[in-house]
Short mmCIF file of C-alpha atoms and ligand atoms in Angstrom, two decimals:
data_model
loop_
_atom_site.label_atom_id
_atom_site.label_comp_id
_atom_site.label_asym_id
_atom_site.label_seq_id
_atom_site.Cartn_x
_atom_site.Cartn_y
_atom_site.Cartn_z
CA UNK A 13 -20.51 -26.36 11.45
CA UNK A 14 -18.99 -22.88 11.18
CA UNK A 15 -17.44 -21.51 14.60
CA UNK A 16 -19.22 -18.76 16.29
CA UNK A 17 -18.05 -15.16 15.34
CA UNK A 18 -16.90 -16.63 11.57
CA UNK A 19 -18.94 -14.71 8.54
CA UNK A 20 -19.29 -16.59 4.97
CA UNK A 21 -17.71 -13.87 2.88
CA UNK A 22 -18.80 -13.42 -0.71
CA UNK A 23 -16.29 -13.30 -3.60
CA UNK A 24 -17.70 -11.67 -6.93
CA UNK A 25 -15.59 -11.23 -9.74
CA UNK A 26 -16.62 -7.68 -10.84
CA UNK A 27 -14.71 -6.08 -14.98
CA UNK A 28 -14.08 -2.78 -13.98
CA UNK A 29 -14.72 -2.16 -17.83
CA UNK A 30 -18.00 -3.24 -17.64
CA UNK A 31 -19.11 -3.45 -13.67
CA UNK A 32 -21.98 -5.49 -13.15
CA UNK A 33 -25.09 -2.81 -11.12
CA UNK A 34 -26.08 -5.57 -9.33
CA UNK A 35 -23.04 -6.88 -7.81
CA UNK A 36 -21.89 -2.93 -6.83
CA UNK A 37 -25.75 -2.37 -5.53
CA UNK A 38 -25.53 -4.99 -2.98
CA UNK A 39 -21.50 -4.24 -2.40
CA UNK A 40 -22.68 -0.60 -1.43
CA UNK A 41 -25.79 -1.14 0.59
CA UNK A 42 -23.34 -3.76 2.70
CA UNK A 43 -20.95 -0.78 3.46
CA UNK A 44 -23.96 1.92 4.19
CA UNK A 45 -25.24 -1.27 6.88
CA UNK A 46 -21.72 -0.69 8.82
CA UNK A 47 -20.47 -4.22 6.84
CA UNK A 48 -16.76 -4.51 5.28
CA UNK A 49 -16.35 -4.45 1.96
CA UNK A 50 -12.75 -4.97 0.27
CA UNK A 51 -12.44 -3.29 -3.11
CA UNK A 52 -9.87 -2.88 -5.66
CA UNK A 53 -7.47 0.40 -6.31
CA UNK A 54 -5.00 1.25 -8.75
CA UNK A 55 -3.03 1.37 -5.88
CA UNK A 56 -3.32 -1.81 -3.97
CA UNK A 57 -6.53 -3.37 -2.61
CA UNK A 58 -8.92 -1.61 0.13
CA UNK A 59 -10.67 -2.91 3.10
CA UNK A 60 -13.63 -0.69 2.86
CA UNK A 61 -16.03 0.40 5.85
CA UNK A 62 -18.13 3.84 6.44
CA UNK A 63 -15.63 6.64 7.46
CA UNK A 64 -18.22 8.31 9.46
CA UNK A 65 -19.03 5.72 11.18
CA UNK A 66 -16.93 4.80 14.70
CA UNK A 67 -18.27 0.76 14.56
CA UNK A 68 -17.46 0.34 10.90
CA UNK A 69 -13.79 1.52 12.02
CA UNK A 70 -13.54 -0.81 14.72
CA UNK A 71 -14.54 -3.55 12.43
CA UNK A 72 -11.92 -2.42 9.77
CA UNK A 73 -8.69 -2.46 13.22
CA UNK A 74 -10.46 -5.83 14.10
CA UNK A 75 -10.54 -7.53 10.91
CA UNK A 76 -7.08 -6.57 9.96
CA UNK A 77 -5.41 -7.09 13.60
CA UNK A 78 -4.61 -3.55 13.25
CA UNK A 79 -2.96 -1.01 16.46
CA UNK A 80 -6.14 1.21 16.85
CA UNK A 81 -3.63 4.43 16.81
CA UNK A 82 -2.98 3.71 13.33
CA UNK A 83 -5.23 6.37 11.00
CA UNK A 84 -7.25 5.63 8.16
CA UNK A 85 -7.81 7.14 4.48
CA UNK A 86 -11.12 8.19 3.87
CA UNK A 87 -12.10 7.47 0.64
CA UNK A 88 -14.01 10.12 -1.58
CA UNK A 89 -15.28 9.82 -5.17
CA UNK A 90 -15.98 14.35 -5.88
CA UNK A 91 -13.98 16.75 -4.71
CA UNK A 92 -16.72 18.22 -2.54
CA UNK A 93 -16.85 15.37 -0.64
CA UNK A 94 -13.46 16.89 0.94
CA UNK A 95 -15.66 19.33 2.36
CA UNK A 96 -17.34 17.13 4.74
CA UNK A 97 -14.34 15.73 6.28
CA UNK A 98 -11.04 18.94 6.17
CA UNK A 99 -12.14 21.37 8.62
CA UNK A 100 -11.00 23.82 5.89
CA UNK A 101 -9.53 22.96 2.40
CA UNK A 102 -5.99 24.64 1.81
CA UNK A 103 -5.31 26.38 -1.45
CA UNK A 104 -2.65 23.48 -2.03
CA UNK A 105 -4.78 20.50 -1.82
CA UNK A 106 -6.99 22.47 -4.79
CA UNK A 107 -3.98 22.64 -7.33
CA UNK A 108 -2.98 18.66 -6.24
CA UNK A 109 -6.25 17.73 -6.54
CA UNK A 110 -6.42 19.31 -10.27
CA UNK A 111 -3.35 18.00 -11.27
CA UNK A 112 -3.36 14.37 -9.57
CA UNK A 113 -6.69 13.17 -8.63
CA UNK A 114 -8.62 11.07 -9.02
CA UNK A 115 -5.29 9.23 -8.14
CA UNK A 116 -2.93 7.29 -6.05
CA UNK A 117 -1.77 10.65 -3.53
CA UNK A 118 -3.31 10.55 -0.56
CA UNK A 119 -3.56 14.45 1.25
CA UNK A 120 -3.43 15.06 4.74
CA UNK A 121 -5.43 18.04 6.55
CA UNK A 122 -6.87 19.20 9.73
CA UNK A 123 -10.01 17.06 10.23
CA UNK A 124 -13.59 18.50 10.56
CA UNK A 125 -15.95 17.23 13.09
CA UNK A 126 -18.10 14.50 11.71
CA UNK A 127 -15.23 12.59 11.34
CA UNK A 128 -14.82 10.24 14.27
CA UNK A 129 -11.53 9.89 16.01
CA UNK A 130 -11.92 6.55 15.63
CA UNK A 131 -11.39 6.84 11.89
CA UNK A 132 -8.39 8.99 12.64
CA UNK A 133 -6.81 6.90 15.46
CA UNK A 134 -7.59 9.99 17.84
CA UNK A 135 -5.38 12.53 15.22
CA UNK A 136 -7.03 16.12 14.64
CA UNK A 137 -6.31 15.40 11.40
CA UNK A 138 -7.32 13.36 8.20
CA UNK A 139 -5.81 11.67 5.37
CA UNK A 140 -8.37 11.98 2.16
CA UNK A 141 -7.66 10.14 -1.38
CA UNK A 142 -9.82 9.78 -4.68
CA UNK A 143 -8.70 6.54 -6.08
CA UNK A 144 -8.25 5.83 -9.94
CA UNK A 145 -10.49 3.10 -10.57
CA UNK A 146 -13.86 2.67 -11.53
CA UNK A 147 -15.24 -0.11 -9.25
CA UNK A 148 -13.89 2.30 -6.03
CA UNK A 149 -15.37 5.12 -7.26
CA UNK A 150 -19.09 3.52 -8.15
CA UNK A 151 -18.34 1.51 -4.36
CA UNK A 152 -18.16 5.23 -3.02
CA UNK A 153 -21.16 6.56 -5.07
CA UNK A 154 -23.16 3.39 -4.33
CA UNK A 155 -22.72 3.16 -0.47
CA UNK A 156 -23.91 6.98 -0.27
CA UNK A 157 -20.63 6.88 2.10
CA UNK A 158 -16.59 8.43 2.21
CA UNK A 159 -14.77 5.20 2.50
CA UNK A 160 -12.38 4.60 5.29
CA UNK A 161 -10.29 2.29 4.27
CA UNK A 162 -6.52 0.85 4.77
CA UNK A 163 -4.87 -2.09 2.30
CA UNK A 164 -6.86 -4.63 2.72
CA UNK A 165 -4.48 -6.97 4.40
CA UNK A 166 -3.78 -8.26 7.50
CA UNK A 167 -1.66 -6.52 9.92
CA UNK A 168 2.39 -6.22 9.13
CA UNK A 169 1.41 -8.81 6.22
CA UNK A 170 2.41 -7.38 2.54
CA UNK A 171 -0.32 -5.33 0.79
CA UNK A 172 -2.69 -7.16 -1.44
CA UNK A 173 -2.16 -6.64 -5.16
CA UNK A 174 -4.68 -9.23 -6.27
CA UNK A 175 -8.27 -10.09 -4.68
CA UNK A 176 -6.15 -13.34 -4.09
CA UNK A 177 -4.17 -12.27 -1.52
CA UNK A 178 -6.88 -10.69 0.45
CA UNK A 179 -8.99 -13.73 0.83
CA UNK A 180 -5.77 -15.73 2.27
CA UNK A 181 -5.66 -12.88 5.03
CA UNK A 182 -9.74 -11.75 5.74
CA UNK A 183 -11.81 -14.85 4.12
CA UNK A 184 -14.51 -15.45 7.03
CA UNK A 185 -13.62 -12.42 8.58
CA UNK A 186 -15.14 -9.68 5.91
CA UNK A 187 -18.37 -9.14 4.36
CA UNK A 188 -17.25 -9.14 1.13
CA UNK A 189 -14.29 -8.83 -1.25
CA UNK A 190 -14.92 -7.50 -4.82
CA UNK A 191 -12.34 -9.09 -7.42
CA UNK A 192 -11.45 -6.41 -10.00
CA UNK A 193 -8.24 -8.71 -11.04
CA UNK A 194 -4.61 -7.16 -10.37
CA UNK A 195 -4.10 -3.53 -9.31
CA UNK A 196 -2.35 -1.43 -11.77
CA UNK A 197 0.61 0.02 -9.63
CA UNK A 198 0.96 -2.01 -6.55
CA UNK A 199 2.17 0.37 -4.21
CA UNK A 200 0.17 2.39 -1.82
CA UNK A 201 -0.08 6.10 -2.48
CA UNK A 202 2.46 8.92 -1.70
CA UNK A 203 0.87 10.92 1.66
CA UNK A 204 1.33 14.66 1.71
CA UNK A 205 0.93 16.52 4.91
CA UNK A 206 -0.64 19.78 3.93
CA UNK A 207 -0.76 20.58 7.74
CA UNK A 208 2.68 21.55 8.26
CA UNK A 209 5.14 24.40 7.42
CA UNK A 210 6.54 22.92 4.26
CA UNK A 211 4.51 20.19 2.35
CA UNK A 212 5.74 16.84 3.51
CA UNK A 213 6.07 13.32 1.82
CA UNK A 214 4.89 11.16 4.82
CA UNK A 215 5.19 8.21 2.35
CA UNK A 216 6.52 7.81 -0.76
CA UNK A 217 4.68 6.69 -4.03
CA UNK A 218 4.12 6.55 -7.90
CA UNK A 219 3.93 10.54 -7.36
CA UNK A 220 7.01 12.20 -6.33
CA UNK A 221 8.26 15.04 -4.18
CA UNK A 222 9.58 16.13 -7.86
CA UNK A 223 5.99 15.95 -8.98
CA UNK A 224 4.35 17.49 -6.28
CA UNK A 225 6.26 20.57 -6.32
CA UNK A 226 6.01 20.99 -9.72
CA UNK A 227 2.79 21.27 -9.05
CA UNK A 228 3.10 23.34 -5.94
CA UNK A 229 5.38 25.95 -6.84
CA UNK A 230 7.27 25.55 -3.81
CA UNK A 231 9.45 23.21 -2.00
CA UNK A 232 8.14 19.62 -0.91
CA UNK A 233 10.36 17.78 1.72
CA UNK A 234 10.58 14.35 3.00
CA UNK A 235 10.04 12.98 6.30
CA UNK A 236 13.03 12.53 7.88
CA UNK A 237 11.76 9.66 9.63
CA UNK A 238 11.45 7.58 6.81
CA UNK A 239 14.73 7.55 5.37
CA UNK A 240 16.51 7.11 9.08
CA UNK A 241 17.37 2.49 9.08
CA UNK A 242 17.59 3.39 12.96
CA UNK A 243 14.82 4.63 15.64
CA UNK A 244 16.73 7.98 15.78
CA UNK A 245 13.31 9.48 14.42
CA UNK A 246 9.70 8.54 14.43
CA UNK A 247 8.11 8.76 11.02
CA UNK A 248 5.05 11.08 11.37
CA UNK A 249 2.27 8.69 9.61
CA UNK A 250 1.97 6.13 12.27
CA UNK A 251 1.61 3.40 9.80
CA UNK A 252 5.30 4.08 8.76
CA UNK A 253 6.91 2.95 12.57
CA UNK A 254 5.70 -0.66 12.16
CA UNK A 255 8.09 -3.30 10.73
CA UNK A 256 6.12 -3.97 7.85
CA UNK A 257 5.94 -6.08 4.46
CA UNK A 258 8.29 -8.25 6.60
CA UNK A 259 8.35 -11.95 5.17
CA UNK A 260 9.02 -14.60 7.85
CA UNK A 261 12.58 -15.65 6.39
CA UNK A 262 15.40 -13.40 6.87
CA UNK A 263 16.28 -10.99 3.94
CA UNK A 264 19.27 -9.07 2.43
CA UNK A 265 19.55 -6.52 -0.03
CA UNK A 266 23.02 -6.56 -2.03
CA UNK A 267 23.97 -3.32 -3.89
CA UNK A 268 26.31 -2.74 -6.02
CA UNK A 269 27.43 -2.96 -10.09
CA UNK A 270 25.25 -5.92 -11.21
CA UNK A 271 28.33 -8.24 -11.99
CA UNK A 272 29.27 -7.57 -8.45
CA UNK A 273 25.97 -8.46 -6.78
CA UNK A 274 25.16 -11.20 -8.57
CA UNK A 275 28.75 -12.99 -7.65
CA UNK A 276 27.99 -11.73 -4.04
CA UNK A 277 24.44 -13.55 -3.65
CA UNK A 278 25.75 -16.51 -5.38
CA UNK A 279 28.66 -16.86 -2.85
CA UNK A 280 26.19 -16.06 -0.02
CA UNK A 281 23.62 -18.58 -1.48
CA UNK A 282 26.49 -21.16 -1.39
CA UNK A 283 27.22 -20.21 2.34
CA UNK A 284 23.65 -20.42 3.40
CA UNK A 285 23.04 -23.44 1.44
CA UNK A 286 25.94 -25.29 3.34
CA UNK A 287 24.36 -24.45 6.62
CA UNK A 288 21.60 -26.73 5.02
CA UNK A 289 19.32 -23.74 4.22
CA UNK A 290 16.92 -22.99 1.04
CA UNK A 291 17.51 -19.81 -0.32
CA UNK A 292 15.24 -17.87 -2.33
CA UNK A 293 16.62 -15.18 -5.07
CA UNK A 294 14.93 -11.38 -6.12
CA UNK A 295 15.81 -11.22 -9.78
CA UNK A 296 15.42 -9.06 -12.73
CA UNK A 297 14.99 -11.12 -16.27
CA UNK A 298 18.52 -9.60 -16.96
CA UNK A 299 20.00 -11.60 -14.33
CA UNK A 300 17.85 -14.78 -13.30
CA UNK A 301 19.70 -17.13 -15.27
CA UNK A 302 22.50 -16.72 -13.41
CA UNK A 303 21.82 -17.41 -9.74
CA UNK A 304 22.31 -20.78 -8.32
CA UNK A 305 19.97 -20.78 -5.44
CA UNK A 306 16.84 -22.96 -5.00
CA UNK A 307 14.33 -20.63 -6.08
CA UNK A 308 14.51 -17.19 -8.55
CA UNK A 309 12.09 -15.12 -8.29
CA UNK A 310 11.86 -12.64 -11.11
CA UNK A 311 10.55 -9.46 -10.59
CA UNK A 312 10.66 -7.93 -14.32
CA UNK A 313 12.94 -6.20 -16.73
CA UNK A 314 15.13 -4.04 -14.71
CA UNK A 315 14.08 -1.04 -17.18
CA UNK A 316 10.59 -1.43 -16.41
CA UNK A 317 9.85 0.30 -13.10
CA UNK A 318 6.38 -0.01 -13.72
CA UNK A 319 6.40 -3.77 -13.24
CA UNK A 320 9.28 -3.61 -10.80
CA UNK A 321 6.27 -1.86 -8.33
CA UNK A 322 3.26 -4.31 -10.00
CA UNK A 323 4.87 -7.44 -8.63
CA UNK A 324 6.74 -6.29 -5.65
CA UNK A 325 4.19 -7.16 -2.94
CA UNK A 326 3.12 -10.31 -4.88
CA UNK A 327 6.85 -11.94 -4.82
CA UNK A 328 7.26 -11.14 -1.01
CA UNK A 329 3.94 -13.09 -0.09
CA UNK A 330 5.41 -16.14 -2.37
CA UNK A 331 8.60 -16.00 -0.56
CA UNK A 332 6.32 -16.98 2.59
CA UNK A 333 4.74 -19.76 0.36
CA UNK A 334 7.70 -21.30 -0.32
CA UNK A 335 8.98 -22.06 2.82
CA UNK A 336 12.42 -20.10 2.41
CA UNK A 337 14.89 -19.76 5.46
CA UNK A 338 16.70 -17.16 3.50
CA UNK A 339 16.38 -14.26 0.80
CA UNK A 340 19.16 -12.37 -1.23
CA UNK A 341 17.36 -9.38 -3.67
CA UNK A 342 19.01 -7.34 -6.00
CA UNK A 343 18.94 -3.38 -5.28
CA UNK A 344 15.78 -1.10 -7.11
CA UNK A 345 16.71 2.32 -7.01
CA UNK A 346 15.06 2.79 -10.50
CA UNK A 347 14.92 6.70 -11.43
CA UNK A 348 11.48 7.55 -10.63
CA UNK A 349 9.68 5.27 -8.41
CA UNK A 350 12.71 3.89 -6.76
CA UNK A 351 12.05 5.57 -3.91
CA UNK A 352 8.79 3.84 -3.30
CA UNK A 353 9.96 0.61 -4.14
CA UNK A 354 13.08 0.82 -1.98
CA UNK A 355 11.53 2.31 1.21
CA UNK A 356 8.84 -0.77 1.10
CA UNK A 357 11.83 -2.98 -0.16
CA UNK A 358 14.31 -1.41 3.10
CA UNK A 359 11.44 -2.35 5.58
CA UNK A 360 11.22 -5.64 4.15
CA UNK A 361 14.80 -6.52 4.68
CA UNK A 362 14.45 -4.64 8.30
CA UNK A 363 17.22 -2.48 6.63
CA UNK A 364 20.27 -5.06 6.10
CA UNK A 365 22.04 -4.09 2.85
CA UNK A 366 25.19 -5.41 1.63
CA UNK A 367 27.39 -3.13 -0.93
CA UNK A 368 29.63 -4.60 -3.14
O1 TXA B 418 -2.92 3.39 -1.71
C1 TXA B 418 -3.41 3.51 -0.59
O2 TXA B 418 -3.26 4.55 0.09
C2 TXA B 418 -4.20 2.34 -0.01
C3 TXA B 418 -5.49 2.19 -0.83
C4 TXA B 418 -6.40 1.14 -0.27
O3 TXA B 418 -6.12 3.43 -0.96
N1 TXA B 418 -4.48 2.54 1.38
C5 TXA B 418 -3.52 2.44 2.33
O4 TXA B 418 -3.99 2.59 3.63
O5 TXA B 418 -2.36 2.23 2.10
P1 TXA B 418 -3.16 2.14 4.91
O6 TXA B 418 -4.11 2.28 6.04
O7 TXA B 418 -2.60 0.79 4.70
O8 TXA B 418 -2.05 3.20 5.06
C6 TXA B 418 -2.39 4.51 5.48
C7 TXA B 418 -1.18 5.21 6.00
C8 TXA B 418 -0.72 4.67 7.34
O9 TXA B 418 0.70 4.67 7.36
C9 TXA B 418 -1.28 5.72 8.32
O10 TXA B 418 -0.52 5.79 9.50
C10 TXA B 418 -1.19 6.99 7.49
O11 TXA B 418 -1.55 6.58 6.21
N2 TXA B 418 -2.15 8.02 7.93
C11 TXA B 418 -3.50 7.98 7.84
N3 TXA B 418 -4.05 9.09 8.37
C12 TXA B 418 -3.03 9.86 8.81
C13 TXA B 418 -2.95 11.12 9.48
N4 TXA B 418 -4.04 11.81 9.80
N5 TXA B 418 -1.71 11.60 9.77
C14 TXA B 418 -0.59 10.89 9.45
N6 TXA B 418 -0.62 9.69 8.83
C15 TXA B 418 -1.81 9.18 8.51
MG1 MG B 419 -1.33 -0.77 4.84
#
């Protein structure tokens, strides 16, 4: 007998190079009834619910265990659509849009009024993204609706990178979950404040400050309250303050030449290991051959950035699989996504690096 207030939620494998009408029809018409609907990004996965509607956001902070202050993206498949939701559209988020949508930057502006604070967690303003992928995109079109939606995880858990790791965290809790297979970057989009003085990276992401002011023609700075380990300074998206990505073990980053770090875990594997701990590794293929500790998890080539970002998220959830009282990774400050990877890497590790 199923317990009252559980849902059966469906699970339909869906090729984003072919995408099945049928399937997205009845995906669609679940979001335009004020049902959830989790999708797939290039980014990471969605949890999906009408923007403009307050009870579809309630659902989406319900089902995820989510602080109701926390904002969500809206969703939007045309530019136009940015029309409905910025109370007016600034010259900048024309020239980003050109250059980097659709795509995984997600734009910040002052919110008009048919979007309910309850999509905004009571902010005057909005964050708005156009995802890269096909089965978002005909989700969008379908539904007749903008999108709210957050990673489609539950609360302070890693983001999803495969319709996998969504069902372990919403299954009977969702309407639906649409499998596209794995994401293509597997980190959530860079945020850029457009409501500010100076354009501000609220969160970094596959697109850089670099990028953006490229693209700009003027000067894009950082929050400062990302890049602060203490609580000297609040981060201004609200989704930055929470400890998140944490796994349950403890973790430690080690820094340094990678001679030096690898000798360092290994004699802090030992340690732990004589304290009658398991310890788990995060390894590059240059390097996991020689750790000694009960578990290596390789992440990819260090070269490879790209895949450095694919299976970040995926390795941390494992680490909770495997029952691990203590993790050791090696450092990623790879040249041009290293910033995203390290700030999601940092929070993991609640900030405890080692430099050798
Ligand atoms: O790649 C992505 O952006 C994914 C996919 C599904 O599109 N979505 C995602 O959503 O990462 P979420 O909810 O997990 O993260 C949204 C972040 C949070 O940190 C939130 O606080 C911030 O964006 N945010 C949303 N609206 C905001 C606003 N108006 N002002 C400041 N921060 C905002
Ligand atoms: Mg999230």
């Amino acid at each position: 007998m199923k317990s009252v207030g559980v849902m059966e939620t469906i699970i339909e494998k869906v090729d984003p190079r072919q995408i099945d009408e049928h399937i997205m029809e009845q995906a669609g018409q679940l979001i335009a009834e004020g049902e959830l609907v989790a999708f797939p990004t290039e980014t990471v996965y969605g949890l999906g619910g009408d923007a403009l509607h307050p009870e579809a956001a309630k659902k989406i902070y319900a089902a995820k265990g989510r602080p109701s202050d926390n904002p969500l993206i809206v969703h939007i498949a045309e530019f136009s659509d940015m029309e409905r939701v910025a109370k007016t559209i600034p010259e900048q988020a024309k020239k980003l849009a050109d250059a980097f949508w659709p795509g995984p930057l997600t734009m910040i502006v002052w919110k008009s009024d048919a979007v309910p604070s309850a999509t905004t967690g009571g902010m005057d303003t909005v964050a708005v993204r156009m995802p890269n992928h096909p089965v978002a995109l005909d989700l969008i079109r379908k539904s007749g609706c903008l999108i709210a939606a957050p990673s489609a995880n539950t609360s302070g858990r890693p983001s999803p990178t495969e319709a996998q790791h969504v069902a372990e965290d919403l299954s009977g809790r969702i309407a639906m979950i649409l499998d596209g297979g794995p994401v293509g970057i597997g980190i959530e989009s860079t945020i850029i404040d457009l409501t500010e003085d100076k354009p501000m990276v609220l969160r970094p992401g596959y697109i850089t400050p670099e990028m953006l002011s490229e693209v700009l023609g003027e000067e894009v700075v950082i929050d400062p309250g990302i890049i602060a380990a203490d609580d000297t300074r609040k981060p201004k998206a609200p989704g930055m303050k929470y400890k998140h990505y944490a796994p349950k073990a403890d973790m430690v980053i080690v820094d340094g030449a990678q001679d030096a770090v690898v000798a360092k875990i290994n004699e802090l594997t030992a340690a732990r290991q004589a304290e009658g701990k398991k310890v788990a590794v995060i390894a590059t293929e240059e390097t996991k051959e020689q750790y000694d500790a009960d578990v290596i998890l390789c992440i990819g080539k260090r070269a490879d950035e790209d895949a450095i970002a694919q299976h970040l998220y995926k390795i941390l959830r494992e680490c909770d699989e495997l029952n691990v009282g203590e993790i050791y990774s090696e450092c990623f400050q790879t040249p041009r996504i290293g910033q995203a990877i390290m700030n999601r890497l940092l929070k993991a590790a609640g900030h405890t690096v080692i430099h050798v």
